PDB file of C-alpha atoms in Angstrom:
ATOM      1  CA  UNK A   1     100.395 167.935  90.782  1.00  0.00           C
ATOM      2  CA  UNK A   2      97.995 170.296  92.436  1.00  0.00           C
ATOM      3  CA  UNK A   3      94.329 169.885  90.311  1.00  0.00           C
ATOM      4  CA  UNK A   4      90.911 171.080  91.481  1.00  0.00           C
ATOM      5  CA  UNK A   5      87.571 169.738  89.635  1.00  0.00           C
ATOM      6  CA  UNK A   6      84.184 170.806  89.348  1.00  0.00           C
ATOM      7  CA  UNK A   7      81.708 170.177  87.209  1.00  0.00           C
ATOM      8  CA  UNK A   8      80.691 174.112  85.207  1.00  0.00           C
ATOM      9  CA  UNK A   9      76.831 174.197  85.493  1.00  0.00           C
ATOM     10  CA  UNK A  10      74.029 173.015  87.830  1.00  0.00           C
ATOM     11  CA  UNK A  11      70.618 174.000  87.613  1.00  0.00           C
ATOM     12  CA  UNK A  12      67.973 173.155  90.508  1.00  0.00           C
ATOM     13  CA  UNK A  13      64.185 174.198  91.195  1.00  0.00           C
ATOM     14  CA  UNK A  14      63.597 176.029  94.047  1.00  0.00           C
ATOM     15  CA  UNK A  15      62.984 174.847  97.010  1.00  0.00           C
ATOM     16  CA  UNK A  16      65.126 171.365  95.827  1.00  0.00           C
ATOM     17  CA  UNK A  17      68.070 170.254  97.368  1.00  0.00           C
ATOM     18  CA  UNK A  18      72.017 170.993  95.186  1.00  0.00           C
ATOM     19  CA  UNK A  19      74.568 168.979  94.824  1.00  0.00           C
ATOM     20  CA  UNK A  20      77.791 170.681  93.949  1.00  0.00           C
ATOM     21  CA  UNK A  21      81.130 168.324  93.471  1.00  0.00           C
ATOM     22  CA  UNK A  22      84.623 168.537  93.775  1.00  0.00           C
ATOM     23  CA  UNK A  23      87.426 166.390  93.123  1.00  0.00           C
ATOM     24  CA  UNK A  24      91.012 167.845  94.475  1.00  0.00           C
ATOM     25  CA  UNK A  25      94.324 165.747  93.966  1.00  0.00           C
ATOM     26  CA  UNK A  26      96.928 166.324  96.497  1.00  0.00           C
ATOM     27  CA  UNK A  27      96.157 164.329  99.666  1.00  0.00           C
ATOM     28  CA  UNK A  28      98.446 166.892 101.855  1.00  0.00           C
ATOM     29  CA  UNK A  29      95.800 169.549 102.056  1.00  0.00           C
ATOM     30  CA  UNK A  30      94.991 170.506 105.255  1.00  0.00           C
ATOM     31  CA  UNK A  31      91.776 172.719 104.775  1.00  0.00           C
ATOM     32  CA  UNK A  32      89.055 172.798 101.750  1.00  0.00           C
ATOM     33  CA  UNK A  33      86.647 175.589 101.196  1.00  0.00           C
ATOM     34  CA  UNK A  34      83.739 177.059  99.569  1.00  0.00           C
ATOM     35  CA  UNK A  35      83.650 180.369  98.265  1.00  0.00           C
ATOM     36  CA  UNK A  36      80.274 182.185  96.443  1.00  0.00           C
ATOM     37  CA  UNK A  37      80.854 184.740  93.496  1.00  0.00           C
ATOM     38  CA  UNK A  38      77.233 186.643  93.114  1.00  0.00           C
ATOM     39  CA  UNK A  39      77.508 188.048  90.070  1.00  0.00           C
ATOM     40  CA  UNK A  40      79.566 191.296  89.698  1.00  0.00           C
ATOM     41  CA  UNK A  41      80.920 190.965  93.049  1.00  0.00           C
ATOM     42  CA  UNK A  42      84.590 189.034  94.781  1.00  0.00           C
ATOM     43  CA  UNK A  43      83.948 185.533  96.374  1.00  0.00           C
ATOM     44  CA  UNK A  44      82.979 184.910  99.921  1.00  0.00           C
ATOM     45  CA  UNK A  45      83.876 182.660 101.794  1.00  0.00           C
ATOM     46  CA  UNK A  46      80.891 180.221 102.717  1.00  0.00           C
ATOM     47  CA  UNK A  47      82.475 177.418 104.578  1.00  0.00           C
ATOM     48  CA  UNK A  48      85.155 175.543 105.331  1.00  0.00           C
ATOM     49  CA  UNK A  49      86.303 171.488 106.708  1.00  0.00           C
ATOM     50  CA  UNK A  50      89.687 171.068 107.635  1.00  0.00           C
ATOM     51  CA  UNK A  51      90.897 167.739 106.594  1.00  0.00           C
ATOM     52  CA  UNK A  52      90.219 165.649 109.619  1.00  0.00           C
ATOM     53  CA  UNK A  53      86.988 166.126 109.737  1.00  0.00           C
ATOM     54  CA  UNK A  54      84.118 164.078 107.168  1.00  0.00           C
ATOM     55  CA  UNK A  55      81.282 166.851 107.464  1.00  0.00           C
ATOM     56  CA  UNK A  56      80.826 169.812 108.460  1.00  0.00           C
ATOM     57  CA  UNK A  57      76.979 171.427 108.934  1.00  0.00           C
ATOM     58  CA  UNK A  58      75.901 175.094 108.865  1.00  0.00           C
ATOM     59  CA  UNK A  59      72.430 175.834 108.577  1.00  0.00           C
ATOM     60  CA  UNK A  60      71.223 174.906 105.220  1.00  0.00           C
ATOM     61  CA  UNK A  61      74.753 174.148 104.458  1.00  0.00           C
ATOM     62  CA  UNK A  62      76.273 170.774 104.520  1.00  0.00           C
ATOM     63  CA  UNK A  63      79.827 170.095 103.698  1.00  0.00           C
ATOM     64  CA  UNK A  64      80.658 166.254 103.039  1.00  0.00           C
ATOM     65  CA  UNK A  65      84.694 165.197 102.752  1.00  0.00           C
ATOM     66  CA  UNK A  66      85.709 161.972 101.508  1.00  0.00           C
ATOM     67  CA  UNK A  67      89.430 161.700 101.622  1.00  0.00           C
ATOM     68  CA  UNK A  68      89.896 158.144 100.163  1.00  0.00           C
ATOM     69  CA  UNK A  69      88.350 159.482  96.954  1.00  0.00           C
ATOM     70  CA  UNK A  70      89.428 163.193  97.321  1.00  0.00           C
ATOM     71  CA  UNK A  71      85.812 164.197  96.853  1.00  0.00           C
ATOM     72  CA  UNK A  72      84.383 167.110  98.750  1.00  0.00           C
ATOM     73  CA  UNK A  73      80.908 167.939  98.487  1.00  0.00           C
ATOM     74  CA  UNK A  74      78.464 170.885  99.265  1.00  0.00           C
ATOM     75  CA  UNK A  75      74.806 170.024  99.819  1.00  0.00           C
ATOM     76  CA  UNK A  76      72.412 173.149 100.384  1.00  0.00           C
ATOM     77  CA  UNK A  77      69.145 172.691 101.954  1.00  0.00           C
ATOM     78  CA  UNK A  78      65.756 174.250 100.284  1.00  0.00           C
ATOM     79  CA  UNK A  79      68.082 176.336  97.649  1.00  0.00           C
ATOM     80  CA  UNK A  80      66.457 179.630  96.858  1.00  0.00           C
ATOM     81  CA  UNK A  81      66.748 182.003  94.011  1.00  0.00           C
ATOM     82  CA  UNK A  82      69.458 184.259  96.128  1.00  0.00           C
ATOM     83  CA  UNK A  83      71.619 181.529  96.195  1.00  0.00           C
ATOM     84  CA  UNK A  84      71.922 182.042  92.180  1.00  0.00           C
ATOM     85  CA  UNK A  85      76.029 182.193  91.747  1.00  0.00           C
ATOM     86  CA  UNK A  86      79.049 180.739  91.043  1.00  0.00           C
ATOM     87  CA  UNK A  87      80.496 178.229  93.383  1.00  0.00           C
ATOM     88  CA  UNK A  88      84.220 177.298  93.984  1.00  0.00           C
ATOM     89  CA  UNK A  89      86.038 174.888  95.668  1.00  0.00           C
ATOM     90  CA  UNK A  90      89.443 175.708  96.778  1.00  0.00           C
ATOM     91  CA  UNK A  91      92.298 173.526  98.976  1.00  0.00           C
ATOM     92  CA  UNK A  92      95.374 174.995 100.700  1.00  0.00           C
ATOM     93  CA  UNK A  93      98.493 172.743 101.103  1.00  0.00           C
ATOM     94  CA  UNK A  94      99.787 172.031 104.653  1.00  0.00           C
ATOM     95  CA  UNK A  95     101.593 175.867 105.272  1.00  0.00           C
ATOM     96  CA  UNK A  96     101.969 177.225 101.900  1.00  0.00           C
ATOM     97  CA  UNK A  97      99.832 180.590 101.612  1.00  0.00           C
ATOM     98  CA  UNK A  98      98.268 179.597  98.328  1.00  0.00           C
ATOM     99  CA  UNK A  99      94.974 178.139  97.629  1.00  0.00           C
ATOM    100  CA  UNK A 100      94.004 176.163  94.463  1.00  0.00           C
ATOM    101  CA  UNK A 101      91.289 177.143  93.371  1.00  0.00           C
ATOM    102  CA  UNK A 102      88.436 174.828  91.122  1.00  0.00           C
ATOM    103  CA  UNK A 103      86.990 176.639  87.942  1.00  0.00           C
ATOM    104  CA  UNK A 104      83.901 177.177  89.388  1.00  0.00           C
ATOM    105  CA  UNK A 105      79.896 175.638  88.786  1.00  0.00           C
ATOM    106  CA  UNK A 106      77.869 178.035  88.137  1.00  0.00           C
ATOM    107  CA  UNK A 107      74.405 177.245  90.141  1.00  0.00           C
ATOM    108  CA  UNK A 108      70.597 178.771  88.585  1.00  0.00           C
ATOM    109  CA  UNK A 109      67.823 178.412  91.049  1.00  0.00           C
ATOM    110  CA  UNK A 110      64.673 177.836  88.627  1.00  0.00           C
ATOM    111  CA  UNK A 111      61.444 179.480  90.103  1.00  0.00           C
TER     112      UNK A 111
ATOM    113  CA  UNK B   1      82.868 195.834 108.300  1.00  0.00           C
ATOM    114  CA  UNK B   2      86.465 194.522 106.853  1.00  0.00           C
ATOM    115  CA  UNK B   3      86.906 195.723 103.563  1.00  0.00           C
ATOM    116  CA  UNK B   4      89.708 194.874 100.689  1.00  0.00           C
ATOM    117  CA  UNK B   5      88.762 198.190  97.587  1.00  0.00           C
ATOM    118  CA  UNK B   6      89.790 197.465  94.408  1.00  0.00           C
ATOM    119  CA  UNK B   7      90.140 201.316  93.054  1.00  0.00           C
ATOM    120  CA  UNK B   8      88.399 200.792  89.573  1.00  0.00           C
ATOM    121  CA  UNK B   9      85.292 198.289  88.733  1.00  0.00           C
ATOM    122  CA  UNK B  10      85.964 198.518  84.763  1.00  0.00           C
ATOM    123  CA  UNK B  11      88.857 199.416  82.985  1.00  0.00           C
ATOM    124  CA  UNK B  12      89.572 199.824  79.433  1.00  0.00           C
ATOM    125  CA  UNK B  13      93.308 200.332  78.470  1.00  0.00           C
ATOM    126  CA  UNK B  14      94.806 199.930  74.601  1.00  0.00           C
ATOM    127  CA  UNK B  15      97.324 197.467  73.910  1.00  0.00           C
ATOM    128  CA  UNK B  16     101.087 198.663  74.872  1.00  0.00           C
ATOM    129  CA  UNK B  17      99.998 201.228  77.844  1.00  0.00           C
ATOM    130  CA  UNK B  18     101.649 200.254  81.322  1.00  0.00           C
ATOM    131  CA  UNK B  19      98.515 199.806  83.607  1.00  0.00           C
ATOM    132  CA  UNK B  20      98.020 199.960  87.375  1.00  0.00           C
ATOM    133  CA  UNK B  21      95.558 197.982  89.634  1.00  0.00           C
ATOM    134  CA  UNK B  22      95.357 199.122  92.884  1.00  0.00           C
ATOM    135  CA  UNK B  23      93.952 197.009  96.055  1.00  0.00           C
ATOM    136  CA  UNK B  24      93.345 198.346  99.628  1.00  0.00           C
ATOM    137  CA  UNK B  25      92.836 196.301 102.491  1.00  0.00           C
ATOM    138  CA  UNK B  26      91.519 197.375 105.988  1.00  0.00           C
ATOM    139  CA  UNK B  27      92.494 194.821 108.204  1.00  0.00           C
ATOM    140  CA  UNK B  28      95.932 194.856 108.750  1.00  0.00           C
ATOM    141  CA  UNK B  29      96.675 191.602 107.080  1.00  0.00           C
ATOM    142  CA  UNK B  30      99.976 190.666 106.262  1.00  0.00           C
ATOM    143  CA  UNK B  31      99.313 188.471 103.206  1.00  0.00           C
ATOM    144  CA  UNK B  32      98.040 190.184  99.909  1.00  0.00           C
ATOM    145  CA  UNK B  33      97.193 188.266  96.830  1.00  0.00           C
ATOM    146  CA  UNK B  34      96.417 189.145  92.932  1.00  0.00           C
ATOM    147  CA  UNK B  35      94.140 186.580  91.075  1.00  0.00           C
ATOM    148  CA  UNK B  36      93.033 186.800  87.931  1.00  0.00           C
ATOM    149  CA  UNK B  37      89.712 185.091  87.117  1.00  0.00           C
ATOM    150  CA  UNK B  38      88.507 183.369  83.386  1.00  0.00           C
ATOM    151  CA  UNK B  39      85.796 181.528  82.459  1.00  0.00           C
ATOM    152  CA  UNK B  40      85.866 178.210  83.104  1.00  0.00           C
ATOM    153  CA  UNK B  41      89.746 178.567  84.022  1.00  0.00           C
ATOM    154  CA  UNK B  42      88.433 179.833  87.385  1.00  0.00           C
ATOM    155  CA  UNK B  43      91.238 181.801  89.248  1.00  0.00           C
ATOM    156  CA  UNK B  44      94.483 181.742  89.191  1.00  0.00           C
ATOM    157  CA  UNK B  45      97.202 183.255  91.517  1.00  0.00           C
ATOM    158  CA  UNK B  46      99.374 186.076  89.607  1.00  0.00           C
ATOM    159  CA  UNK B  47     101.170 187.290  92.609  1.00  0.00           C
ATOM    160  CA  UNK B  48     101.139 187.105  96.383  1.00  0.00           C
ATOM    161  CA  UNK B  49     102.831 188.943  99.315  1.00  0.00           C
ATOM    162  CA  UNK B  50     103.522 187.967 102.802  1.00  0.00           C
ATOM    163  CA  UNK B  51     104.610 191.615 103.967  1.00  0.00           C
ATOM    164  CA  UNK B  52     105.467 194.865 102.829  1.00  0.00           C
ATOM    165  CA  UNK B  53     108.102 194.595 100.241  1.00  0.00           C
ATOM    166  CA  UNK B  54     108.067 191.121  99.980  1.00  0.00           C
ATOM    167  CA  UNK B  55     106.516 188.965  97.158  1.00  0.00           C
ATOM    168  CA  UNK B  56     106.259 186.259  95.557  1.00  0.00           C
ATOM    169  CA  UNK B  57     105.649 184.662  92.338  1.00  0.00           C
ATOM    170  CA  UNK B  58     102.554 182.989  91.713  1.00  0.00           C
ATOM    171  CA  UNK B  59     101.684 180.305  88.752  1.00  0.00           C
ATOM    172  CA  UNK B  60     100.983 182.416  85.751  1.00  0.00           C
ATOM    173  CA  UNK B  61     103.330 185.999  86.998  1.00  0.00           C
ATOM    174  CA  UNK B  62     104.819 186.652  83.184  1.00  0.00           C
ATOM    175  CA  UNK B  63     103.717 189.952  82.117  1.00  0.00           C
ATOM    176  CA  UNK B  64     103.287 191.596  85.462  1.00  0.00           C
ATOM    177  CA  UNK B  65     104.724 193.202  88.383  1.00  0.00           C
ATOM    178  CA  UNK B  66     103.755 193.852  92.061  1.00  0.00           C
ATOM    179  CA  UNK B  67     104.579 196.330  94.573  1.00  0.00           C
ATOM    180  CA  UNK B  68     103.858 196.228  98.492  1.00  0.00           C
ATOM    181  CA  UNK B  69     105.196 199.721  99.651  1.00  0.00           C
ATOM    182  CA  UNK B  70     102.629 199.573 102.453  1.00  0.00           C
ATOM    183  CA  UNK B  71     101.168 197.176 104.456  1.00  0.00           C
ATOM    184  CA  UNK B  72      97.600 197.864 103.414  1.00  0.00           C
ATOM    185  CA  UNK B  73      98.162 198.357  99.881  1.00  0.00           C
ATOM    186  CA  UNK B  74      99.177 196.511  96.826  1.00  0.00           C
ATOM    187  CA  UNK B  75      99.406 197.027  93.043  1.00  0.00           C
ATOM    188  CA  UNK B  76      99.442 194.902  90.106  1.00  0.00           C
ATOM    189  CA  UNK B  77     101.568 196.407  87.177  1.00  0.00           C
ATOM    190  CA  UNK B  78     100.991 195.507  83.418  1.00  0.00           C
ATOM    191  CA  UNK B  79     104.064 196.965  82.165  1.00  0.00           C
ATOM    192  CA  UNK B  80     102.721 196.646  78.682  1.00  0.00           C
ATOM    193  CA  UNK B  81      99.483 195.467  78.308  1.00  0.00           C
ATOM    194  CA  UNK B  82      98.196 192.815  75.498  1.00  0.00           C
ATOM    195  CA  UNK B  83      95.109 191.395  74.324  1.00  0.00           C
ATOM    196  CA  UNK B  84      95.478 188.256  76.159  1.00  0.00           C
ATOM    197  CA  UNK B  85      95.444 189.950  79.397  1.00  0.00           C
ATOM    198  CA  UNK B  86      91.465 190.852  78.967  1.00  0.00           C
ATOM    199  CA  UNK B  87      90.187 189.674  81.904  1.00  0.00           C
ATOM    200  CA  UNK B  88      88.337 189.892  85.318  1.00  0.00           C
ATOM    201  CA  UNK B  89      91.237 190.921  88.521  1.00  0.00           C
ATOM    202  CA  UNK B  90      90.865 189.944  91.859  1.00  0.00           C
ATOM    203  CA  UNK B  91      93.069 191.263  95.087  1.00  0.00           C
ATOM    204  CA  UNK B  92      92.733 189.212  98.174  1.00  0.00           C
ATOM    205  CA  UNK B  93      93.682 189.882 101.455  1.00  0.00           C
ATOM    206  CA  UNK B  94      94.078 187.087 104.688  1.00  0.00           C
ATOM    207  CA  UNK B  95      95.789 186.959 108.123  1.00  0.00           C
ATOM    208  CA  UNK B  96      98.323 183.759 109.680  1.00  0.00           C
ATOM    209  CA  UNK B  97      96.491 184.520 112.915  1.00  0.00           C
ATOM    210  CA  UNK B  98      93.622 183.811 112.124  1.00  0.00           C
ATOM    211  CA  UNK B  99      94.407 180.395 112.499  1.00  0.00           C
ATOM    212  CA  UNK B 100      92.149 179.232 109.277  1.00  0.00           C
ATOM    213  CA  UNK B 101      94.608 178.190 106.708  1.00  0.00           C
ATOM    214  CA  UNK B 102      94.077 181.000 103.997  1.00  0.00           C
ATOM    215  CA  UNK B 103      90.933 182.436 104.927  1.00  0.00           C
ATOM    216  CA  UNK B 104      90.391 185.207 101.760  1.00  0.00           C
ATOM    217  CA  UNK B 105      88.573 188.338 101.527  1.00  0.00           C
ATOM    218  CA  UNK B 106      88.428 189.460  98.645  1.00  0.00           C
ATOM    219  CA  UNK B 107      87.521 192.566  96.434  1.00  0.00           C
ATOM    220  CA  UNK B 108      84.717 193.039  94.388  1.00  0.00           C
ATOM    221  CA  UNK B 109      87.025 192.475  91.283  1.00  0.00           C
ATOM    222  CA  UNK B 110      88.828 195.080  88.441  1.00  0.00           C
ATOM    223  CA  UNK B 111      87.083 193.673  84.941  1.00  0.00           C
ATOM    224  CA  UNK B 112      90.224 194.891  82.778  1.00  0.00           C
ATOM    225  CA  UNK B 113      89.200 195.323  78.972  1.00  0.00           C
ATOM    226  CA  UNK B 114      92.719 195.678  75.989  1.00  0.00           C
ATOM    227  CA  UNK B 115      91.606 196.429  73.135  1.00  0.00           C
TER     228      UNK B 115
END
């Protein structure tokens, strides 16, 4: 079946580096993406890796794909306090027009 | 700037009353979708359309209705709302041409309250 996994919370210093994990179950997806939810507003799209590809980087953004172990990964550089938010990770399914989305982690940028 | 308008930010409807969510979208895209978004559930797809008139059951669609009577536009119909229907809505929009899988854009959200 079609599962997305992240972990809920993550809380960094500024200026650190985050981590935020995902763990997605159906091999057949053919493009995985990160959306941001600031609070009280939809989600954006942040970036993207279609599923050929191992990493992907844009600016402080660095998107990390390990198909073997279905683990995607978004690294962001020198995190600030406007990067505050909720972050989820979402796979689409070779032509379907649904994504799956994760539950989200919500990310707090300590001063 | 492309823009998908969700006509109401908070709503607060009783229990039994039919209620309407309306989404607009500005860029001509033929796919419409209705999330609806829950703590630590994240979101999950109500309803989708692929073009006006058409639509399409998504994984949790009992209790609610669609209509796509325009291209640009596309409701989400409690026909009689409950308690367990509290929750934040989102409408998303996306194109086939873009050639991006299922690039979103999506509204700022409808935070629907049933008391």
């Amino acid at each position: 079946g079609e599962d997305v996994e992240q972990s809920l919370f993550l809380s960094v210093r500024e200026g650190d580096s985050s981590v935020i994990n995902c763990t997605y179950t159906d091999s057949s997806s053919t493009y995985l993406y990160w959306y941001k939810q600031e609070p009280g507003a939809g989600l954006q799209l942040l970036t993207y890796i279609f599923s050929n590809m191992d990493m992907k980087q844009d600016q402080r953004l660095t998107v990390l794909l390990n198909k073997k172990d279905k683990h995607l990964s978004l690294r962001i550089a020198d995190t600030q306090t406007g990067d505050s938010a909720i972050y989820f990770c979402a796979e689409s399914i070779g032509s379907s027009y649904k994504l799956i989305f994760g539950s989200g982690t919500r990310l707090l940028v300590r001063p | 700037d492309v823009k998908v308008t969700q006509s109401s930010r908070y709503l607060v409807k009783r229990t039994g009353e039919k209620v309407f969510l309306e989404c607009v979208q500005d860029m001509d895209h033929e796919n419409m979708f209705w999330y609806r978004q829950d703590p630590g559930l994240g979101l999950r797809l109500i309803y989708f359309s692929y073009d006006v008139k058409m639509k399409e059951k998504g994984d949790i669609p009992e209790g609610y209705s669609v209509s796509r009577e325009k291209k640009e536009r596309f409701s989400l119909i409690l026909e009689s709302a409950s308690t367990n229907q509290t929750s934040m809505y989102l409408c998303a929009s996306s194109s086939p041409k873009q050639g991006l899988g299922e690039k979103l854009f999506f509204g700022s959200g409808t935070q629907l309250s049933v008391l």
